[in-house]
CSV table of N, CA and C in Angstrom, one decimal:
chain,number,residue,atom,x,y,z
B,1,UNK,N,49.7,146.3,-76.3
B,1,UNK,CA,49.6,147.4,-77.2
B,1,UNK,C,48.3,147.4,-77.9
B,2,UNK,N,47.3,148.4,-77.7
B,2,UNK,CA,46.2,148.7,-78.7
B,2,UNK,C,46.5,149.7,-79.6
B,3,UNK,N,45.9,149.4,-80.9
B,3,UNK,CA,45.6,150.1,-82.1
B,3,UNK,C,44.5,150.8,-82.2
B,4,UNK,N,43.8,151.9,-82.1
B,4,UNK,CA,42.1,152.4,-82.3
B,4,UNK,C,42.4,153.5,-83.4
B,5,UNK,N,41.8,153.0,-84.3
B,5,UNK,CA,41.1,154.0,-85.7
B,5,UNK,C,40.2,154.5,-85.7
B,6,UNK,N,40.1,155.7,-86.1
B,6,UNK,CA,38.9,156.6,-86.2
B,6,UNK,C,39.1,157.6,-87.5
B,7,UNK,N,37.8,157.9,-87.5
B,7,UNK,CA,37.8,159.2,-88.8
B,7,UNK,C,36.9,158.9,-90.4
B,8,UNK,N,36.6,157.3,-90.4
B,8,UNK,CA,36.1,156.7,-91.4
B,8,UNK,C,34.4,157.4,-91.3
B,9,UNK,N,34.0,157.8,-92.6
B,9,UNK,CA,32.6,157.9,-92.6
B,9,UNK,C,32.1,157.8,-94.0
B,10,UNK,N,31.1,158.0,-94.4
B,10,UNK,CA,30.5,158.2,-95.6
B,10,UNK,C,30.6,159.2,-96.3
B,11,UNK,N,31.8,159.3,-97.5
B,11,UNK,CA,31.5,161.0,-98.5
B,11,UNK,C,31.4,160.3,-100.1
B,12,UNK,N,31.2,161.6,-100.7
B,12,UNK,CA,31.2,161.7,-101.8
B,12,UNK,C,32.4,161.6,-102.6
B,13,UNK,N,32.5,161.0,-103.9
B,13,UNK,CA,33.1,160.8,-104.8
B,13,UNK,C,34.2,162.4,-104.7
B,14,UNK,N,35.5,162.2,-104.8
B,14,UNK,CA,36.2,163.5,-104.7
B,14,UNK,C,36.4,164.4,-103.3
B,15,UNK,N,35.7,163.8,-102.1
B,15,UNK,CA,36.0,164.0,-100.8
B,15,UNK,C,37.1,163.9,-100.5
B,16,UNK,N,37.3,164.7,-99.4
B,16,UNK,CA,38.5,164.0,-98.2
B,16,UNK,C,38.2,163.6,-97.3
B,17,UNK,N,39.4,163.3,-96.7
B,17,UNK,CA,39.0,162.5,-95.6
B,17,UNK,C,40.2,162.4,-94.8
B,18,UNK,N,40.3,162.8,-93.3
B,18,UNK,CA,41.5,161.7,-92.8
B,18,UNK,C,41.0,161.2,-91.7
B,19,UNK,N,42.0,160.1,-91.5
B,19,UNK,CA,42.0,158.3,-90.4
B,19,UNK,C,42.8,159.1,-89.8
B,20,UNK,N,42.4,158.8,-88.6
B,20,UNK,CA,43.3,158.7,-86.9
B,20,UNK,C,43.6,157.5,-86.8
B,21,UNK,N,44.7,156.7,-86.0
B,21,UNK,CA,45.0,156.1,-85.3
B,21,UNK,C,45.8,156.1,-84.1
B,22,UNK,N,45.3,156.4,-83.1
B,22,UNK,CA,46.2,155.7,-81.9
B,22,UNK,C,46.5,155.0,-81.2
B,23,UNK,N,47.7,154.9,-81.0
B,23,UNK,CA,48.6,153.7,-80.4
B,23,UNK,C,48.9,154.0,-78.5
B,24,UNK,N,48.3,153.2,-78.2
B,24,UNK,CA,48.7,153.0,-76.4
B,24,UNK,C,49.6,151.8,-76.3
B,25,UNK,N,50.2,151.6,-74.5
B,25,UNK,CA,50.8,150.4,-74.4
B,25,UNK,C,52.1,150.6,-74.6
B,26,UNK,N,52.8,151.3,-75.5
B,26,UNK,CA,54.0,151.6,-76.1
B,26,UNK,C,54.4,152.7,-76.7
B,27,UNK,N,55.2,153.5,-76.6
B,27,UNK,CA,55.2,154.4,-77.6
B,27,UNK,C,55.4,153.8,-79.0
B,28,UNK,N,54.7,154.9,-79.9
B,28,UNK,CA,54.3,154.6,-81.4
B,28,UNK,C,56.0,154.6,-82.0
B,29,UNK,N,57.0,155.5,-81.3
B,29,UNK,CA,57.9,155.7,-81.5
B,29,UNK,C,59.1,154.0,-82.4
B,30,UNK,N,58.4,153.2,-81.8
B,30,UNK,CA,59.2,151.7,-81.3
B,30,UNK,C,58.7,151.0,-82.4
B,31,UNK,N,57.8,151.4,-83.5
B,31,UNK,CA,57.1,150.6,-84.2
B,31,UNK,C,57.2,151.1,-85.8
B,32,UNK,N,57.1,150.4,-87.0
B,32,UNK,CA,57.2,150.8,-88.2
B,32,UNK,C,55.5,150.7,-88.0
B,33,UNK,N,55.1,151.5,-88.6
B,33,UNK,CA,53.6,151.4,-88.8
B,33,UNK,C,53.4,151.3,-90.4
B,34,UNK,N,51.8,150.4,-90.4
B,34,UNK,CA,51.2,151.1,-91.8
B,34,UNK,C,49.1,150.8,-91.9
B,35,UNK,N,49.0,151.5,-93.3
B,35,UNK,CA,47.8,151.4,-93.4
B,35,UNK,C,46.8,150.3,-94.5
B,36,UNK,N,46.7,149.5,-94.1
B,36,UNK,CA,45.8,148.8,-94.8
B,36,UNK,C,44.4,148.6,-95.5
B,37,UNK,N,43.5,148.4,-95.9
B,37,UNK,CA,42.1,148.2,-96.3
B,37,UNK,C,41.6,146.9,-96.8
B,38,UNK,N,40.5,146.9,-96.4
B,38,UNK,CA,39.7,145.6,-97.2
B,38,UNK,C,38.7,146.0,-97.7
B,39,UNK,N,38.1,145.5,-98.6
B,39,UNK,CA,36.9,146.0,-99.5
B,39,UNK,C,35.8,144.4,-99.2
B,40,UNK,N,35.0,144.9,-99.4
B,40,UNK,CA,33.8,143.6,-99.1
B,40,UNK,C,33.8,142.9,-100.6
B,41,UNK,N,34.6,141.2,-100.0
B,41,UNK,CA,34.7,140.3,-101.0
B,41,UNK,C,36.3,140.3,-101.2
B,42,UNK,N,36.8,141.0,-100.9
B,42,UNK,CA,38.4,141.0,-101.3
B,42,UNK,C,39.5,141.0,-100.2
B,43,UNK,N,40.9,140.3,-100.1
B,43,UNK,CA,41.6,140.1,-99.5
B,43,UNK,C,42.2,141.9,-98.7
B,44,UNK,N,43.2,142.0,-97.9
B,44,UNK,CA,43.6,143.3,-97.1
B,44,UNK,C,44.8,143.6,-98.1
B,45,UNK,N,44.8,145.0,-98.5
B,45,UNK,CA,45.3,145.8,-99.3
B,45,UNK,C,46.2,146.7,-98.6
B,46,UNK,N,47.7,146.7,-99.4
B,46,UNK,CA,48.4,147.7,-98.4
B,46,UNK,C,47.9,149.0,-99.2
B,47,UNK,N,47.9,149.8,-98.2
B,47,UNK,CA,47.7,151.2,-99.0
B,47,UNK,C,49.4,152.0,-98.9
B,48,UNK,N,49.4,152.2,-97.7
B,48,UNK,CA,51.1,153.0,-97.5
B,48,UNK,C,51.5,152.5,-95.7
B,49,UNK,N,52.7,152.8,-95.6
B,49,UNK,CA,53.6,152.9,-94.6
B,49,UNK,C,54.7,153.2,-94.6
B,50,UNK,N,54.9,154.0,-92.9
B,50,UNK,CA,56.2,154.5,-92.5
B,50,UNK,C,57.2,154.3,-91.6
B,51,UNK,N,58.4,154.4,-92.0
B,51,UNK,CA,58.8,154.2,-91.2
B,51,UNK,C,59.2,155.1,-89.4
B,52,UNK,N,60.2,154.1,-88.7
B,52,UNK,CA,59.3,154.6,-87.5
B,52,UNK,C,60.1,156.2,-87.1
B,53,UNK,N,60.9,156.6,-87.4
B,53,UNK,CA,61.0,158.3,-87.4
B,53,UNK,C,60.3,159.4,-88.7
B,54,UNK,N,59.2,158.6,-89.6
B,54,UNK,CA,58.9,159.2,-90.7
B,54,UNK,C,59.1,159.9,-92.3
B,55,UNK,N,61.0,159.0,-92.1
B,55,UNK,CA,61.2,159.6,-93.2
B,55,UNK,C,61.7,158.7,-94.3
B,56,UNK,N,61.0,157.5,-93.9
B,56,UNK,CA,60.5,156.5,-95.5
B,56,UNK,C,59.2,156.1,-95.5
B,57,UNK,N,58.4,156.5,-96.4
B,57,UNK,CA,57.2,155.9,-96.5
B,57,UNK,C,56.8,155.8,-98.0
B,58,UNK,N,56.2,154.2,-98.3
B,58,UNK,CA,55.2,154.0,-99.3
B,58,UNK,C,54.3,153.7,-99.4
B,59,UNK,N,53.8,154.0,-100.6
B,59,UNK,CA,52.7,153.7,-101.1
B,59,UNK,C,52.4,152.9,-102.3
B,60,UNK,N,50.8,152.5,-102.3
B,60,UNK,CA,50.4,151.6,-103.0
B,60,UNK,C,49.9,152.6,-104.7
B,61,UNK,N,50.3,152.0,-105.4
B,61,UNK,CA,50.3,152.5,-106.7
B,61,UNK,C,48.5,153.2,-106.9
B,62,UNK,N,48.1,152.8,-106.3
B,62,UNK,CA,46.2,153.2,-106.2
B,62,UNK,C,46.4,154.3,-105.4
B,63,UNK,N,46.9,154.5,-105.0
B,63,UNK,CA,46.8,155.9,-103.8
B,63,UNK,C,47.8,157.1,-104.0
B,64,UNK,N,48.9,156.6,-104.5
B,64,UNK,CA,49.9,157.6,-104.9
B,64,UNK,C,49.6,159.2,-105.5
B,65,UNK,N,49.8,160.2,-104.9
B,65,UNK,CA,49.5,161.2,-105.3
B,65,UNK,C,48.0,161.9,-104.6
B,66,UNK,N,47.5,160.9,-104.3
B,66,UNK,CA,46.1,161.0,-103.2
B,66,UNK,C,46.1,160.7,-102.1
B,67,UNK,N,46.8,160.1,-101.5
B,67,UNK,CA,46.9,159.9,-99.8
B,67,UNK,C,48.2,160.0,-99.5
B,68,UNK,N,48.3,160.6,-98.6
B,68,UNK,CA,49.4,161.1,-97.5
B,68,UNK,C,49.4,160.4,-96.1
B,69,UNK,N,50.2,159.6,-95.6
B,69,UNK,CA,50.9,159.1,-94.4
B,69,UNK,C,51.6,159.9,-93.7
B,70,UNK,N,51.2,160.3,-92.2
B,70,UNK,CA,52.0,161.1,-91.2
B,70,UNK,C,52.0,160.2,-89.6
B,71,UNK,N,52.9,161.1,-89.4
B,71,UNK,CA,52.6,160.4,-87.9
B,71,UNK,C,53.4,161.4,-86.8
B,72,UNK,N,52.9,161.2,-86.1
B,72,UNK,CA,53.4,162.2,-84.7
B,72,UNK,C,53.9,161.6,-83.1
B,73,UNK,N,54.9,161.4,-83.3
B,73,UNK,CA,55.3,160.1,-82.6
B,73,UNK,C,55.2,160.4,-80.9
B,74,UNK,N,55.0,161.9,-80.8
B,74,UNK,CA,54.9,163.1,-79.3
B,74,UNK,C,53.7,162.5,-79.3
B,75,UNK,N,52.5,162.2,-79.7
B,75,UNK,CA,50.9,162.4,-79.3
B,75,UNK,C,51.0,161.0,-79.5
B,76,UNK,N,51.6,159.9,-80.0
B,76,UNK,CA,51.1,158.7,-80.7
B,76,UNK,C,50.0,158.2,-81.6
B,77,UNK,N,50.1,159.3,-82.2
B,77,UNK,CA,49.5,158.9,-83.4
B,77,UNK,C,49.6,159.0,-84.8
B,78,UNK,N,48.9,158.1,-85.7
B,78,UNK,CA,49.1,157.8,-87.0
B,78,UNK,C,48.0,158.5,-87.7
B,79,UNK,N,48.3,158.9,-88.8
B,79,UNK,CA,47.0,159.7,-90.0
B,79,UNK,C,47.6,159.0,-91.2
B,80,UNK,N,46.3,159.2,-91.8
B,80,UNK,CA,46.1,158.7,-92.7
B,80,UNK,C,44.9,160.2,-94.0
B,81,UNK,N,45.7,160.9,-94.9
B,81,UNK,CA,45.2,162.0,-95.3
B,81,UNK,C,44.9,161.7,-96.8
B,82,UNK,N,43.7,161.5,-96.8
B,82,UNK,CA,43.2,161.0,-98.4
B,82,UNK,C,42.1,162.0,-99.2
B,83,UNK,N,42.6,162.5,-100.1
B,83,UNK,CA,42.0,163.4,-100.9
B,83,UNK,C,41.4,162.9,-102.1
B,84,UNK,N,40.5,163.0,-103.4
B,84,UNK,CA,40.2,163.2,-104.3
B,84,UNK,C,39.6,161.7,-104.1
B,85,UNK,N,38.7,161.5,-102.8
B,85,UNK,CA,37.9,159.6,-102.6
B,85,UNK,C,37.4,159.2,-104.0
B,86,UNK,N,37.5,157.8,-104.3
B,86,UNK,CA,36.8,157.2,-105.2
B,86,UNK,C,36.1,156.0,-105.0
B,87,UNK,N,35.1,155.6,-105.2
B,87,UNK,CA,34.1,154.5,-105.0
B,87,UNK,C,35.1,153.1,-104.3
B,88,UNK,N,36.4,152.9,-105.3
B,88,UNK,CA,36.7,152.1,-105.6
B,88,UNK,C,37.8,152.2,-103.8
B,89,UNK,N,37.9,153.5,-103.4
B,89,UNK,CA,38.4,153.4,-102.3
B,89,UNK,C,37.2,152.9,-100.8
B,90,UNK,N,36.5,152.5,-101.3
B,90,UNK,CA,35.4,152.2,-100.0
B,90,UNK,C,35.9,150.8,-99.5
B,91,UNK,N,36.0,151.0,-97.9
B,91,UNK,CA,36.8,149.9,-97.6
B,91,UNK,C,36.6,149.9,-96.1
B,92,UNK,N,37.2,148.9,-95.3
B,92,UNK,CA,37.2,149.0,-93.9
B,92,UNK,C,38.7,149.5,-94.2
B,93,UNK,N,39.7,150.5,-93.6
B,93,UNK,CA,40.3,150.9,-93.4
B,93,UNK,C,41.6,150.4,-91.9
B,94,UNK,N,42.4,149.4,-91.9
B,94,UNK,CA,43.2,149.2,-90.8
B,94,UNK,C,44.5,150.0,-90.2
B,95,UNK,N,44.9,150.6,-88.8
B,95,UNK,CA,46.4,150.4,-89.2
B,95,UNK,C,46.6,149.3,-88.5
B,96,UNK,N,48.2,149.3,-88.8
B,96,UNK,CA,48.9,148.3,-88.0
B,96,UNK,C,50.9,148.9,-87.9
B,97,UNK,N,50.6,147.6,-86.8
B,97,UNK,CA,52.1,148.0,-86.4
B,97,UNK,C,53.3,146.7,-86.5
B,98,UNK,N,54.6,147.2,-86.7
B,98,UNK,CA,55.3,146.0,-86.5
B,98,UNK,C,56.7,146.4,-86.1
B,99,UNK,N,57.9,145.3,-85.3
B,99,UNK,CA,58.4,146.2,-84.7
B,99,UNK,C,60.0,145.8,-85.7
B,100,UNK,N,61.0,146.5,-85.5
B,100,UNK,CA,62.0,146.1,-86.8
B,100,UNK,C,62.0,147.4,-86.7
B,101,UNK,N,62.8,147.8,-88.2
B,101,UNK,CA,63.0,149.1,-89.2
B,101,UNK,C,62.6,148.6,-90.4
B,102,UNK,N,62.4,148.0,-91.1
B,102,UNK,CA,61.6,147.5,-92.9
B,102,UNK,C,60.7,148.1,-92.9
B,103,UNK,N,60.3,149.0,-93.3
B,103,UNK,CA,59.2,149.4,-94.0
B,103,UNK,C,58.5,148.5,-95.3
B,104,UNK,N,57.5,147.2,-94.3
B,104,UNK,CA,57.1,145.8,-95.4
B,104,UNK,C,55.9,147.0,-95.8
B,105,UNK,N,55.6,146.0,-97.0
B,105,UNK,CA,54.6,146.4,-97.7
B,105,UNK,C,53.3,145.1,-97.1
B,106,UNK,N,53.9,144.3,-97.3
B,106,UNK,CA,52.9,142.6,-97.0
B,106,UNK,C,52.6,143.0,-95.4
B,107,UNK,N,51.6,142.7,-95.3
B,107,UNK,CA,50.5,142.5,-94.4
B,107,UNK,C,50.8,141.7,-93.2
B,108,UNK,N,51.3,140.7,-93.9
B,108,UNK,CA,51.9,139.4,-93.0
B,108,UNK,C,52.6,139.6,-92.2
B,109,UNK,N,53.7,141.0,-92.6
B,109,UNK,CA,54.9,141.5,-91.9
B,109,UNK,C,54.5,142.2,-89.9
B,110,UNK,N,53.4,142.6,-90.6
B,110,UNK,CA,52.8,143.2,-89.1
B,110,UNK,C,51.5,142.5,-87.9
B,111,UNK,N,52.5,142.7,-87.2
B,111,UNK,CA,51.7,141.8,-85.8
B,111,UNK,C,51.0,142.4,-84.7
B,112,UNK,N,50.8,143.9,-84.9
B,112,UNK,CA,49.4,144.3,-84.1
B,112,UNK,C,48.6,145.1,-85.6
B,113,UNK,N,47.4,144.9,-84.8
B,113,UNK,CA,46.3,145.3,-85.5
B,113,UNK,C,45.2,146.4,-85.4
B,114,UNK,N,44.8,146.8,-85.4
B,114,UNK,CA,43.3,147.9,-84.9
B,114,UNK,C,42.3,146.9,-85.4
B,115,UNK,N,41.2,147.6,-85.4
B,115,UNK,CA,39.7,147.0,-85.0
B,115,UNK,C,39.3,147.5,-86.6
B,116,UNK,N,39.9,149.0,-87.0
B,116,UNK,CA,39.2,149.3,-88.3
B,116,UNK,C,37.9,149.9,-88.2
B,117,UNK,N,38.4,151.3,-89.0
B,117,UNK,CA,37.0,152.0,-89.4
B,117,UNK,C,36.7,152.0,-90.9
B,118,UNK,N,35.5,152.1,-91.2
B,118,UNK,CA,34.7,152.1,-92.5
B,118,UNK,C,34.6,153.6,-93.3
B,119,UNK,N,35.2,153.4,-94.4
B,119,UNK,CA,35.1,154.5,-95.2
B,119,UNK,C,34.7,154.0,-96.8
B,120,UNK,N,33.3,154.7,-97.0
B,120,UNK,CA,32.4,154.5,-98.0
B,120,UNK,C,32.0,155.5,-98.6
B,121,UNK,N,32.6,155.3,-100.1
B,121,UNK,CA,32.8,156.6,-101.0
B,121,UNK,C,31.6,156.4,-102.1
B,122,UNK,N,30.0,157.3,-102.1
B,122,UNK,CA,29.7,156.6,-102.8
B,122,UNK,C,28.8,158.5,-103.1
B,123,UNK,N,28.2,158.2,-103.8
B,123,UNK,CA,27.2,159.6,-104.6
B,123,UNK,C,25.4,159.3,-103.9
């Protein structure tokens, strides 16, 4: 199973932005997914995740109301829709996958990974 993210780039403060990720190897269908981040200097952050027909997903109290989790289980892929960016969201950006039905929040819980794109919110 690979994980490849895309979509991370450089905007401004109050940008949007969405993350792709797609899943080969398996269908995405077989997997809870979610989205993580790291910031330079700091441990991986859950942001949100869903479960694997779409209709439980959460989020991390920093993102609530500004990022949206979707997924399209026909194409295999995962989004990641983040509106109103702040500095404080600049990060390498992960998804991941794990296989179950729990929709974990902990990091720990998931055992494939992506490689990670960089999204850098700055003025």
């Amino acid at each position: 199973v690979q994980l490849v993210e895309s979509g991370g780039e450089l905007v401004q403060p109050g940008d949007s932005l969405k993350l792709s990720c797609v899943v080969s190897g398996r269908p995405l269908s077989t997997f809870v997914m979610g989205w993580f981040r790291q910031a330079p200097g700091k441990g991986r952050e859950f942001v949100s995740s869903i479960s694997r027909p779409g209709g439980t997903i959460e989020y991390a109290a920093s993102v609530k109301g500004r990022f949206t989790i979707s997924r399209d289980n026909a194409e295999n892929m995962l989004y990641l829709q983040m509106t109103n960016l702040k500095p404080d969201d600049t990060a390498v950006y992960y998804c991941a996958a794990r296989e179950g039905t729990i929709v974990h929040v902990d990091a720990n819980q998931y055992t494939i990974w992506g490689q990670g794109t960089q999204v850098t919110v700055s003025s």
